[in-house]
Amino acid sequence: MPTYHAPLKDALYLLNDVFRMERFNTLAGFAEVTPDVVEAILGEAARFCEQTLQPLNRVGDLEGCKRHEDGSVTTPRGFREAFDLYARGGWSGLSADPAYGGQGLPGTLSSIIQEYIYSANFSWGLYPVLSQGAYAALKVHASEELKQIYLPPLAAGQWTGTMNMTEPHAGTDLGLLRTRAQPQEDGSYQITGQKIFISSGEHDLAENIVHLVLARIEGAPAGVKGLSLFVVPKYIPDENGNPGLRNALQCGSLEDKMGIHGNATCTMNYDGATGWLIGEEHRGLPAMFVMMNEARLSVGVQGLGISEVAYQNAVSYAKDRLQGHAMGKPRDADSKPVALMAHPDVRRMLMNIKAFNEGARALLVWTALKADELHRSPDAAIRQAADDHLGLMTPVIKGVFTDTGFSNAVQAQQIFGGHGYIAEWGVEQFVRDARVAMIYEGTNGIQALDLVGRKLPKDGGRALKTFLSEVGLFLAEAEKDAALTIYTDPLRKAVDDLQMATLWLMENAVEQPEHAGAGATDYMHLLGVVSIGYMWAMMARVSHENIQNDTGDRSFHEAKLTTGRYFMERSLPETQTHLTRIRSGADSMMALPADAF
Amino acid sequence: MPTYHAPLKDALYLLNDVFRMERFNTLAGFAEVTPDVVEAILGEAARFCEQTLQPLNRVGDLEGCKRHEDGSVTTPRGFREAFDLYARGGWSGLSADPAYGGQGLPGTLSSIIQEYIYSANFSWGLYPVLSQGAYAALKVHASEELKQIYLPPLAAGQWTGTMNMTEPHAGTDLGLLRTRAQPQEDGSYQITGQKIFISSGEHDLAENIVHLVLARIEGAPAGVKGLSLFVVPKYIPDENGNPGLRNALQCGSLEDKMGIHGNATCTMNYDGATGWLIGEEHRGLPAMFVMMNEARLSVGVQGLGISEVAYQNAVSYAKDRLQGHAMGKPRDADSKPVALMAHPDVRRMLMNIKAFNEGARALLVWTALKADELHRSPDAAIRQAADDHLGLMTPVIKGVFTDTGFSNAVQAQQIFGGHGYIAEWGVEQFVRDARVAMIYEGTNGIQALDLVGRKLPKDGGRALKTFLSEVGLFLAEAEKDAALTIYTDPLRKAVDDLQMATLWLMENAVEQPEHAGAGATDYMHLLGVVSIGYMWAMMARVSHENIQNDTGDRSFHEAKLTTGRYFMERSLPETQTHLTRIRSGADSMMALPADAF
């Protein structure tokens, strides 16, 4: 049976040593969370994830969800009790706005806790997380009246949220959506249509479910510019804000999936269900994108969370399993076998995952702090820089973290040998669960196109320029210390590759946009590995200083230096191949006629 | 529901145009298979795979195998009838020795047909293929008496074979095996012990099952040098060679696995079962390696087979599914969506898989022809060169084809978007099935160590030298044609990287063997991508000549030229990253103490 221990020490290192959270104390909610308060909150979250959620992970996979004839859905044993504990523990509204039922603590803490939740129980985590996204979209775009009704119970974990976009014929291409909204005299709308792949669409965890639904008001233009966003509750709130009349919507079926069996992935049928417009008519997509961007970052965290729990279990197996002999030592028939850990190729896989996890976690915390700046800073310049950062890094975190999280789960499984393929060891579930994160909330190909086609050229490339100039300043400073050149030299080389790739796209993709599409995925991974490389160089400098000053746990900082070096030697060199591929453009990719496939 | 069409035209191109099979007509069994006979045989095999095996693939996944209280196992509906057809069709002994029940046709044809079988029904394919391995091991090492008893029914598909190595505490490390063999007065042995992960260990497809079991004769030395190989039949053959007394062995349980549900993966309990020694006492490992090497190549074919069927279904989805708009064309609200195929990032995934499949198939056919030379050539020099080739390429084909086959199945699944994650579309089964091939018959890490630690240094590096000199001669010749430089230039660069990596290992790994372990997986993939690149350069030359001479199907050859160019631009550049990683050695990989993980 898999186990899990939340990597608390790593989070505290990032918050206290690397990003020095006290620098953000002017932001609302930050000053009150001193380092010891942070440690207490994360420690409490860690215990909940380790002791309550993790033991339910395999149960969820084995039992799955059950839909009954009346359309109701039962979640796996224990899921409901865990959700009650979560809601009563105040986790749901931890960083939500105090004006609408939240506790107002830093969103960065919520992001860190999300990793623990996904590590412990990916399927379960999909129930509460969509509430956060629905909360965000309603808060930014809904009327004050809707906010008063819906936000407090979402923040309290009494109600949960969902995101309804996909229809059978329309996944990525939202312009094709057909779900209709008919205006009623009382200002509400009747929503009719079918939505598929709705995570947490129906369940028994909360007293109400708040569906955010993209639909087309009758007479609206075709395409995405005719879409509006509606809030469509399972039970229509009465005048006291309590769940009242059952709305005309139902879970029509549950999908039989490769993984995340513990989450109810629903086909949702809206049969003239009552809904209320969020924001303006025909402006549904920008409103939904508030939820989507929250969700995309959260899906990136899923990649990291699965990578971490798979890693931990592979480490434990690699320490326990005795097999083979150390390389280069003559094998004596009576000599004892050594732990898998002693074999370089096993180490290679563990180090690959470890170096990614710790670097990705840093990038996540950095980005979460930017999100707090975006939402809480009074300074417009800081908000704009934060918005640029989020625009640039959201597709990277979603795309790269989930691609790598999946391949890391596969590597962790490999360390188990044959046992990795057997269900009872639990590691194959990580692989099956992780796979979905590369697909939903916009496939990773869409993330890459969003990065290259929208985020990169936006505002004259300001976001990337800001990133590059920050890395450039860092390098100029860090290169003064000769002890850091094993980090700064590879990083500078990788940044050069990134700049050359960017230049190539600028020079070629305007005339021939297919070159951008052809290079998009490589570009996303190139930016991802450079960003994580930057995180490692930052961490190396911090840990190096800590060792010099004899502060903190020396062996912890030494491990950071070694792991960072491994990343520079083994992961960062991927930039060369990405650059070569990007420069090869679209010609051979697009040349074949369809019937040659 | 997935579909499948065997890529017959590609096989005929490889046999007739690229490798010119008629050059091998001095080998037994070759002269009689003229091109039209080959086409007829492969066409018949293709029909069997497409019409009989493929429709059972999903049934196998859904139903799985069932073990009954008496230890018997029922395979999924239809598997038995398909196996009868296979046996009656003469497929089982197609390339087996006519002296022992076989038809003596080229093994190359069997290898090509194996790809079709695995594409159509991976789980089913594991039943007959192990018979081929058992046949090979018995043929090389067993006494004439044992051969007369066991080979003809294996060749006829009346009986099937299995390979019994792994025990609960001993996977890769066979030196730890504990299964005991006690000599009996009649020359037989009593075998006692438990074996796990035995593919096709028990089933209802054939009247007898021939277990090849590694065990330790009482008093034998510890370690691998004390292992002997035994043939242990489910039913002991009577004096007429018919299944007689039930032997004291049983399937104790079936594994609950991530995939290949249609195959019975058994725990086998031997409780004083009667077995007969194959070959010499304590020389079991070399005998088992005959079976193992056959099996490893066949597992490589599994990677290719899954990659091909996943590709075909992704192509068909990418042609049918209308979603989004062509890049660079302004989007008009009324414009119709285009097929997925039109999007560069979807093309990228399809081209990645296509370029691998066709190049890998060439490497497989080349290697299969070498295997026929090894087994059938009267010329010792040719046999030696063939043996060198097989030694070098077996780990590459097993390791690289299954790693890439799996990641190709994942890419194919990605093209389906959300539907790829849903069981009814069938593509997630390909991913789950493909995963096992990276693990069994020696994990891919073990393949890499076998390559770098044994195959590379063997005989002073003769095998690699021969390979490099053949590629060098090819390049010197092909470079004369300016039209081929888009193939030859990248190949020469990649060969340089391979040579530099080899040199680095030679110079560093003798003193510090961990450097070899640290670079092994990258080296295996480096050699793999160079070998496939060489295949593509060969095919480009052949197709270029065919176009020049106006022979054959022009559009077929043009597609080869484009696909080959794509491989050179997009896959071959991976050599740079592999080289950089190999040269970084083992230091940062091995530096951390175990408790830092």
PDB file of C-alpha atoms in Angstrom, chain A residues 263-483:
ATOM      1  CA  ASN A 263     -14.199  11.275  -9.095  1.00  0.00           C
ATOM      2  CA  ALA A 264     -17.600  11.426 -10.752  1.00  0.00           C
ATOM      3  CA  THR A 265     -17.038  12.452 -14.370  1.00  0.00           C
ATOM      4  CA  CYS A 266     -20.560  13.169 -15.511  1.00  0.00           C
ATOM      5  CA  THR A 267     -22.634  13.709 -18.571  1.00  0.00           C
ATOM      6  CA  MET A 268     -24.898  16.554 -17.433  1.00  0.00           C
ATOM      7  CA  ASN A 269     -28.295  17.057 -18.980  1.00  0.00           C
ATOM      8  CA  TYR A 270     -29.890  20.484 -18.640  1.00  0.00           C
ATOM      9  CA  ASP A 271     -33.571  20.318 -19.495  1.00  0.00           C
ATOM     10  CA  GLY A 272     -34.760  23.877 -19.197  1.00  0.00           C
ATOM     11  CA  ALA A 273     -32.846  24.305 -15.973  1.00  0.00           C
ATOM     12  CA  THR A 274     -33.041  27.696 -14.307  1.00  0.00           C
ATOM     13  CA  GLY A 275     -29.823  29.693 -14.463  1.00  0.00           C
ATOM     14  CA  TRP A 276     -28.639  33.254 -13.903  1.00  0.00           C
ATOM     15  CA  LEU A 277     -26.313  35.198 -16.129  1.00  0.00           C
ATOM     16  CA  ILE A 278     -22.839  35.850 -14.772  1.00  0.00           C
ATOM     17  CA  GLY A 279     -21.554  39.190 -16.042  1.00  0.00           C
ATOM     18  CA  GLU A 280     -22.569  40.390 -19.465  1.00  0.00           C
ATOM     19  CA  GLU A 281     -24.394  38.676 -22.300  1.00  0.00           C
ATOM     20  CA  HIS A 282     -22.064  37.126 -24.904  1.00  0.00           C
ATOM     21  CA  ARG A 283     -19.117  37.739 -22.601  1.00  0.00           C
ATOM     22  CA  GLY A 284     -19.146  34.268 -21.119  1.00  0.00           C
ATOM     23  CA  LEU A 285     -15.734  33.222 -22.292  1.00  0.00           C
ATOM     24  CA  PRO A 286     -13.715  35.873 -20.438  1.00  0.00           C
ATOM     25  CA  ALA A 287     -15.720  35.060 -17.298  1.00  0.00           C
ATOM     26  CA  MET A 288     -15.133  31.332 -17.729  1.00  0.00           C
ATOM     27  CA  PHE A 289     -11.450  32.032 -18.268  1.00  0.00           C
ATOM     28  CA  VAL A 290     -11.143  33.293 -14.700  1.00  0.00           C
ATOM     29  CA  MET A 291     -12.213  29.838 -13.581  1.00  0.00           C
ATOM     30  CA  MET A 292     -10.182  28.168 -16.301  1.00  0.00           C
ATOM     31  CA  ASN A 293      -6.939  29.893 -15.383  1.00  0.00           C
ATOM     32  CA  GLU A 294      -7.388  28.953 -11.727  1.00  0.00           C
ATOM     33  CA  ALA A 295      -8.128  25.421 -12.832  1.00  0.00           C
ATOM     34  CA  ARG A 296      -5.140  25.241 -15.178  1.00  0.00           C
ATOM     35  CA  LEU A 297      -2.714  26.164 -12.441  1.00  0.00           C
ATOM     36  CA  SER A 298      -4.401  23.646 -10.200  1.00  0.00           C
ATOM     37  CA  VAL A 299      -4.072  20.941 -12.845  1.00  0.00           C
ATOM     38  CA  GLY A 300      -0.367  21.747 -13.030  1.00  0.00           C
ATOM     39  CA  VAL A 301      -0.239  21.136  -9.291  1.00  0.00           C
ATOM     40  CA  GLN A 302      -1.857  17.740  -9.931  1.00  0.00           C
ATOM     41  CA  GLY A 303       1.140  16.830 -12.081  1.00  0.00           C
ATOM     42  CA  LEU A 304       3.495  17.816  -9.276  1.00  0.00           C
ATOM     43  CA  GLY A 305       1.377  16.098  -6.623  1.00  0.00           C
ATOM     44  CA  ILE A 306       1.327  12.759  -8.429  1.00  0.00           C
ATOM     45  CA  SER A 307       5.002  13.044  -9.238  1.00  0.00           C
ATOM     46  CA  GLU A 308       5.784  13.577  -5.551  1.00  0.00           C
ATOM     47  CA  VAL A 309       3.739  10.679  -4.180  1.00  0.00           C
ATOM     48  CA  ALA A 310       4.974   8.328  -6.900  1.00  0.00           C
ATOM     49  CA  TYR A 311       8.530   9.398  -6.095  1.00  0.00           C
ATOM     50  CA  GLN A 312       8.127   8.816  -2.370  1.00  0.00           C
ATOM     51  CA  ASN A 313       6.844   5.312  -2.890  1.00  0.00           C
ATOM     52  CA  ALA A 314       9.544   4.494  -5.417  1.00  0.00           C
ATOM     53  CA  VAL A 315      12.179   5.718  -2.956  1.00  0.00           C
ATOM     54  CA  SER A 316      10.778   3.527  -0.264  1.00  0.00           C
ATOM     55  CA  TYR A 317      10.739   0.489  -2.583  1.00  0.00           C
ATOM     56  CA  ALA A 318      14.252   1.267  -3.820  1.00  0.00           C
ATOM     57  CA  LYS A 319      15.521   1.331  -0.246  1.00  0.00           C
ATOM     58  CA  ASP A 320      13.779  -1.885   0.789  1.00  0.00           C
ATOM     59  CA  ARG A 321      14.136  -4.130  -2.230  1.00  0.00           C
ATOM     60  CA  LEU A 322      17.422  -6.020  -2.296  1.00  0.00           C
ATOM     61  CA  GLN A 323      18.440  -6.984  -5.803  1.00  0.00           C
ATOM     62  CA  GLY A 324      21.721  -7.265  -7.641  1.00  0.00           C
ATOM     63  CA  HIS A 325      25.211  -6.171  -6.774  1.00  0.00           C
ATOM     64  CA  ALA A 326      27.058  -2.883  -6.804  1.00  0.00           C
ATOM     65  CA  MET A 327      28.632  -2.062 -10.151  1.00  0.00           C
ATOM     66  CA  GLY A 328      32.290  -2.704 -10.592  1.00  0.00           C
ATOM     67  CA  LYS A 329      32.570  -4.963  -7.593  1.00  0.00           C
ATOM     68  CA  PRO A 330      33.306  -8.562  -8.561  1.00  0.00           C
ATOM     69  CA  ARG A 331      30.334 -10.700  -7.757  1.00  0.00           C
ATOM     70  CA  ASP A 332      30.867 -13.311  -5.147  1.00  0.00           C
ATOM     71  CA  ALA A 333      28.300 -16.108  -5.004  1.00  0.00           C
ATOM     72  CA  ASP A 334      27.788 -15.564  -1.305  1.00  0.00           C
ATOM     73  CA  SER A 335      27.727 -11.787  -1.327  1.00  0.00           C
ATOM     74  CA  LYS A 336      24.503 -10.178  -0.261  1.00  0.00           C
ATOM     75  CA  PRO A 337      22.372  -8.266  -2.740  1.00  0.00           C
ATOM     76  CA  VAL A 338      22.219  -4.517  -2.349  1.00  0.00           C
ATOM     77  CA  ALA A 339      19.241  -2.168  -2.281  1.00  0.00           C
ATOM     78  CA  LEU A 340      17.944  -1.018  -5.682  1.00  0.00           C
ATOM     79  CA  MET A 341      19.017   2.456  -4.576  1.00  0.00           C
ATOM     80  CA  ALA A 342      22.648   1.482  -5.125  1.00  0.00           C
ATOM     81  CA  HIS A 343      22.191   1.009  -8.879  1.00  0.00           C
ATOM     82  CA  PRO A 344      22.950   4.073 -11.000  1.00  0.00           C
ATOM     83  CA  ASP A 345      20.054   3.540 -13.398  1.00  0.00           C
ATOM     84  CA  VAL A 346      17.606   3.429 -10.478  1.00  0.00           C
ATOM     85  CA  ARG A 347      19.229   6.513  -8.972  1.00  0.00           C
ATOM     86  CA  ARG A 348      18.906   8.191 -12.351  1.00  0.00           C
ATOM     87  CA  MET A 349      15.138   7.778 -12.320  1.00  0.00           C
ATOM     88  CA  LEU A 350      14.823   8.874  -8.688  1.00  0.00           C
ATOM     89  CA  MET A 351      17.060  11.903  -9.252  1.00  0.00           C
ATOM     90  CA  ASN A 352      15.130  12.844 -12.398  1.00  0.00           C
ATOM     91  CA  ILE A 353      11.919  12.950 -10.396  1.00  0.00           C
ATOM     92  CA  LYS A 354      13.404  14.573  -7.303  1.00  0.00           C
ATOM     93  CA  ALA A 355      15.106  17.323  -9.308  1.00  0.00           C
ATOM     94  CA  PHE A 356      11.888  18.047 -11.166  1.00  0.00           C
ATOM     95  CA  ASN A 357       9.680  18.015  -8.079  1.00  0.00           C
ATOM     96  CA  GLU A 358      11.766  20.418  -6.060  1.00  0.00           C
ATOM     97  CA  GLY A 359      12.351  22.768  -8.970  1.00  0.00           C
ATOM     98  CA  ALA A 360       8.717  22.671 -10.041  1.00  0.00           C
ATOM     99  CA  ARG A 361       7.577  23.297  -6.488  1.00  0.00           C
ATOM    100  CA  ALA A 362       9.716  26.440  -6.427  1.00  0.00           C
ATOM    101  CA  LEU A 363       8.190  27.612  -9.706  1.00  0.00           C
ATOM    102  CA  LEU A 364       4.745  26.936  -8.297  1.00  0.00           C
ATOM    103  CA  VAL A 365       5.382  28.899  -5.101  1.00  0.00           C
ATOM    104  CA  TRP A 366       6.914  31.778  -7.072  1.00  0.00           C
ATOM    105  CA  THR A 367       3.859  31.848  -9.329  1.00  0.00           C
ATOM    106  CA  ALA A 368       1.435  31.552  -6.417  1.00  0.00           C
ATOM    107  CA  LEU A 369       3.079  34.578  -4.788  1.00  0.00           C
ATOM    108  CA  LYS A 370       2.608  36.442  -8.079  1.00  0.00           C
ATOM    109  CA  ALA A 371      -1.069  35.480  -8.021  1.00  0.00           C
ATOM    110  CA  ASP A 372      -1.356  36.927  -4.536  1.00  0.00           C
ATOM    111  CA  GLU A 373       0.282  40.113  -5.795  1.00  0.00           C
ATOM    112  CA  LEU A 374      -2.137  40.234  -8.706  1.00  0.00           C
ATOM    113  CA  HIS A 375      -5.171  39.916  -6.451  1.00  0.00           C
ATOM    114  CA  ARG A 376      -3.980  41.904  -3.446  1.00  0.00           C
ATOM    115  CA  SER A 377      -1.369  44.491  -4.347  1.00  0.00           C
ATOM    116  CA  PRO A 378      -2.453  48.148  -4.320  1.00  0.00           C
ATOM    117  CA  ASP A 379       0.370  48.920  -6.794  1.00  0.00           C
ATOM    118  CA  ALA A 380      -0.747  48.800 -10.435  1.00  0.00           C
ATOM    119  CA  ALA A 381       2.758  48.168 -11.731  1.00  0.00           C
ATOM    120  CA  ILE A 382       3.162  45.169  -9.442  1.00  0.00           C
ATOM    121  CA  ARG A 383      -0.238  43.864 -10.473  1.00  0.00           C
ATOM    122  CA  GLN A 384       0.640  44.188 -14.131  1.00  0.00           C
ATOM    123  CA  ALA A 385       3.964  42.401 -13.715  1.00  0.00           C
ATOM    124  CA  ALA A 386       2.181  39.671 -11.787  1.00  0.00           C
ATOM    125  CA  ASP A 387      -0.473  39.373 -14.474  1.00  0.00           C
ATOM    126  CA  ASP A 388       2.229  39.066 -17.140  1.00  0.00           C
ATOM    127  CA  HIS A 389       3.958  36.376 -15.124  1.00  0.00           C
ATOM    128  CA  LEU A 390       0.746  34.400 -14.648  1.00  0.00           C
ATOM    129  CA  GLY A 391      -0.144  34.677 -18.315  1.00  0.00           C
ATOM    130  CA  LEU A 392       3.234  33.337 -19.321  1.00  0.00           C
ATOM    131  CA  MET A 393       3.579  30.643 -16.672  1.00  0.00           C
ATOM    132  CA  THR A 394       0.033  29.252 -16.520  1.00  0.00           C
ATOM    133  CA  PRO A 395       0.378  27.242 -19.762  1.00  0.00           C
ATOM    134  CA  VAL A 396       3.886  26.176 -18.734  1.00  0.00           C
ATOM    135  CA  ILE A 397       2.794  24.965 -15.330  1.00  0.00           C
ATOM    136  CA  LYS A 398      -0.262  23.211 -16.735  1.00  0.00           C
ATOM    137  CA  GLY A 399       1.520  21.672 -19.719  1.00  0.00           C
ATOM    138  CA  VAL A 400       4.992  20.909 -18.442  1.00  0.00           C
ATOM    139  CA  PHE A 401       4.040  19.860 -14.918  1.00  0.00           C
ATOM    140  CA  THR A 402       1.426  17.388 -16.183  1.00  0.00           C
ATOM    141  CA  ASP A 403       3.555  15.966 -19.021  1.00  0.00           C
ATOM    142  CA  THR A 404       6.466  15.535 -16.644  1.00  0.00           C
ATOM    143  CA  GLY A 405       4.281  14.465 -13.741  1.00  0.00           C
ATOM    144  CA  PHE A 406       2.914  11.649 -15.863  1.00  0.00           C
ATOM    145  CA  SER A 407       6.306  10.564 -17.159  1.00  0.00           C
ATOM    146  CA  ASN A 408       7.646  10.716 -13.612  1.00  0.00           C
ATOM    147  CA  ALA A 409       4.852   8.450 -12.420  1.00  0.00           C
ATOM    148  CA  VAL A 410       5.838   6.078 -15.231  1.00  0.00           C
ATOM    149  CA  GLN A 411       9.487   6.222 -14.117  1.00  0.00           C
ATOM    150  CA  ALA A 412       8.497   5.594 -10.511  1.00  0.00           C
ATOM    151  CA  GLN A 413       6.445   2.606 -11.667  1.00  0.00           C
ATOM    152  CA  GLN A 414       9.493   1.316 -13.557  1.00  0.00           C
ATOM    153  CA  ILE A 415      11.500   1.185 -10.338  1.00  0.00           C
ATOM    154  CA  PHE A 416       9.000  -1.361  -8.961  1.00  0.00           C
ATOM    155  CA  GLY A 417       9.723  -3.752 -11.839  1.00  0.00           C
ATOM    156  CA  GLY A 418       6.931  -6.279 -12.324  1.00  0.00           C
ATOM    157  CA  HIS A 419       5.308  -5.198  -9.069  1.00  0.00           C
ATOM    158  CA  GLY A 420       4.745  -1.774 -10.600  1.00  0.00           C
ATOM    159  CA  TYR A 421       2.319  -3.318 -13.080  1.00  0.00           C
ATOM    160  CA  ILE A 422       0.252  -5.055 -10.384  1.00  0.00           C
ATOM    161  CA  ALA A 423      -2.732  -3.181  -8.977  1.00  0.00           C
ATOM    162  CA  GLU A 424      -2.197  -4.017  -5.319  1.00  0.00           C
ATOM    163  CA  TRP A 425       1.069  -2.052  -5.152  1.00  0.00           C
ATOM    164  CA  GLY A 426      -0.845   1.090  -5.991  1.00  0.00           C
ATOM    165  CA  VAL A 427       1.728   2.725  -8.218  1.00  0.00           C
ATOM    166  CA  GLU A 428      -0.043   1.870 -11.478  1.00  0.00           C
ATOM    167  CA  GLN A 429      -2.997   3.888 -10.168  1.00  0.00           C
ATOM    168  CA  PHE A 430      -0.764   6.946 -10.018  1.00  0.00           C
ATOM    169  CA  VAL A 431       0.020   6.481 -13.708  1.00  0.00           C
ATOM    170  CA  ARG A 432      -3.635   6.040 -14.680  1.00  0.00           C
ATOM    171  CA  ASP A 433      -4.738   8.983 -12.567  1.00  0.00           C
ATOM    172  CA  ALA A 434      -1.924  11.272 -13.750  1.00  0.00           C
ATOM    173  CA  ARG A 435      -2.762  10.706 -17.400  1.00  0.00           C
ATOM    174  CA  VAL A 436      -5.928  12.818 -17.361  1.00  0.00           C
ATOM    175  CA  ALA A 437      -4.122  15.970 -16.309  1.00  0.00           C
ATOM    176  CA  MET A 438      -2.418  16.188 -19.723  1.00  0.00           C
ATOM    177  CA  ILE A 439      -5.845  16.239 -21.337  1.00  0.00           C
ATOM    178  CA  TYR A 440      -8.398  18.239 -19.411  1.00  0.00           C
ATOM    179  CA  GLU A 441      -8.642  22.009 -18.901  1.00  0.00           C
ATOM    180  CA  GLY A 442      -7.231  22.330 -22.407  1.00  0.00           C
ATOM    181  CA  THR A 443      -4.943  19.601 -23.738  1.00  0.00           C
ATOM    182  CA  ASN A 444      -1.263  20.283 -23.367  1.00  0.00           C
ATOM    183  CA  GLY A 445      -1.103  21.021 -27.089  1.00  0.00           C
ATOM    184  CA  ILE A 446      -3.617  23.813 -26.475  1.00  0.00           C
ATOM    185  CA  GLN A 447      -1.499  25.119 -23.603  1.00  0.00           C
ATOM    186  CA  ALA A 448       1.463  25.273 -25.947  1.00  0.00           C
ATOM    187  CA  LEU A 449      -0.542  27.145 -28.598  1.00  0.00           C
ATOM    188  CA  ASP A 450      -1.863  29.520 -25.948  1.00  0.00           C
ATOM    189  CA  LEU A 451       1.722  30.232 -24.901  1.00  0.00           C
ATOM    190  CA  VAL A 452       3.176  30.690 -28.372  1.00  0.00           C
ATOM    191  CA  GLY A 453       0.166  32.189 -30.107  1.00  0.00           C
ATOM    192  CA  ARG A 454      -1.189  34.477 -27.386  1.00  0.00           C
ATOM    193  CA  LYS A 455       0.961  34.879 -24.300  1.00  0.00           C
ATOM    194  CA  LEU A 456       4.292  35.323 -26.061  1.00  0.00           C
ATOM    195  CA  PRO A 457       3.340  38.063 -28.559  1.00  0.00           C
ATOM    196  CA  LYS A 458       0.993  39.861 -26.121  1.00  0.00           C
ATOM    197  CA  ASP A 459       1.995  43.496 -25.398  1.00  0.00           C
ATOM    198  CA  GLY A 460       5.035  43.236 -27.625  1.00  0.00           C
ATOM    199  CA  GLY A 461       6.404  40.238 -25.775  1.00  0.00           C
ATOM    200  CA  ARG A 462       6.550  42.124 -22.480  1.00  0.00           C
ATOM    201  CA  ALA A 463       6.019  39.100 -20.244  1.00  0.00           C
ATOM    202  CA  LEU A 464       8.928  37.102 -21.650  1.00  0.00           C
ATOM    203  CA  LYS A 465      11.165  40.182 -21.733  1.00  0.00           C
ATOM    204  CA  THR A 466      10.481  40.767 -18.042  1.00  0.00           C
ATOM    205  CA  PHE A 467      11.254  37.132 -17.278  1.00  0.00           C
ATOM    206  CA  LEU A 468      14.470  37.173 -19.309  1.00  0.00           C
ATOM    207  CA  SER A 469      15.618  40.409 -17.778  1.00  0.00           C
ATOM    208  CA  GLU A 470      15.026  39.070 -14.274  1.00  0.00           C
ATOM    209  CA  VAL A 471      17.007  35.932 -15.082  1.00  0.00           C
ATOM    210  CA  GLY A 472      19.696  38.079 -16.697  1.00  0.00           C
ATOM    211  CA  LEU A 473      20.059  40.230 -13.578  1.00  0.00           C
ATOM    212  CA  PHE A 474      20.187  37.137 -11.424  1.00  0.00           C
ATOM    213  CA  LEU A 475      22.888  35.569 -13.602  1.00  0.00           C
ATOM    214  CA  ALA A 476      25.006  38.729 -13.670  1.00  0.00           C
ATOM    215  CA  GLU A 477      24.947  38.743  -9.893  1.00  0.00           C
ATOM    216  CA  ALA A 478      25.333  35.006  -9.290  1.00  0.00           C
ATOM    217  CA  GLU A 479      28.149  34.591 -11.797  1.00  0.00           C
ATOM    218  CA  LYS A 480      30.377  36.673  -9.535  1.00  0.00           C
ATOM    219  CA  ASP A 481      30.586  33.686  -7.209  1.00  0.00           C
ATOM    220  CA  ALA A 482      32.818  31.041  -8.784  1.00  0.00           C
ATOM    221  CA  ALA A 483      31.224  28.352  -6.619  1.00  0.00           C
TER     222      ALA A 483
END
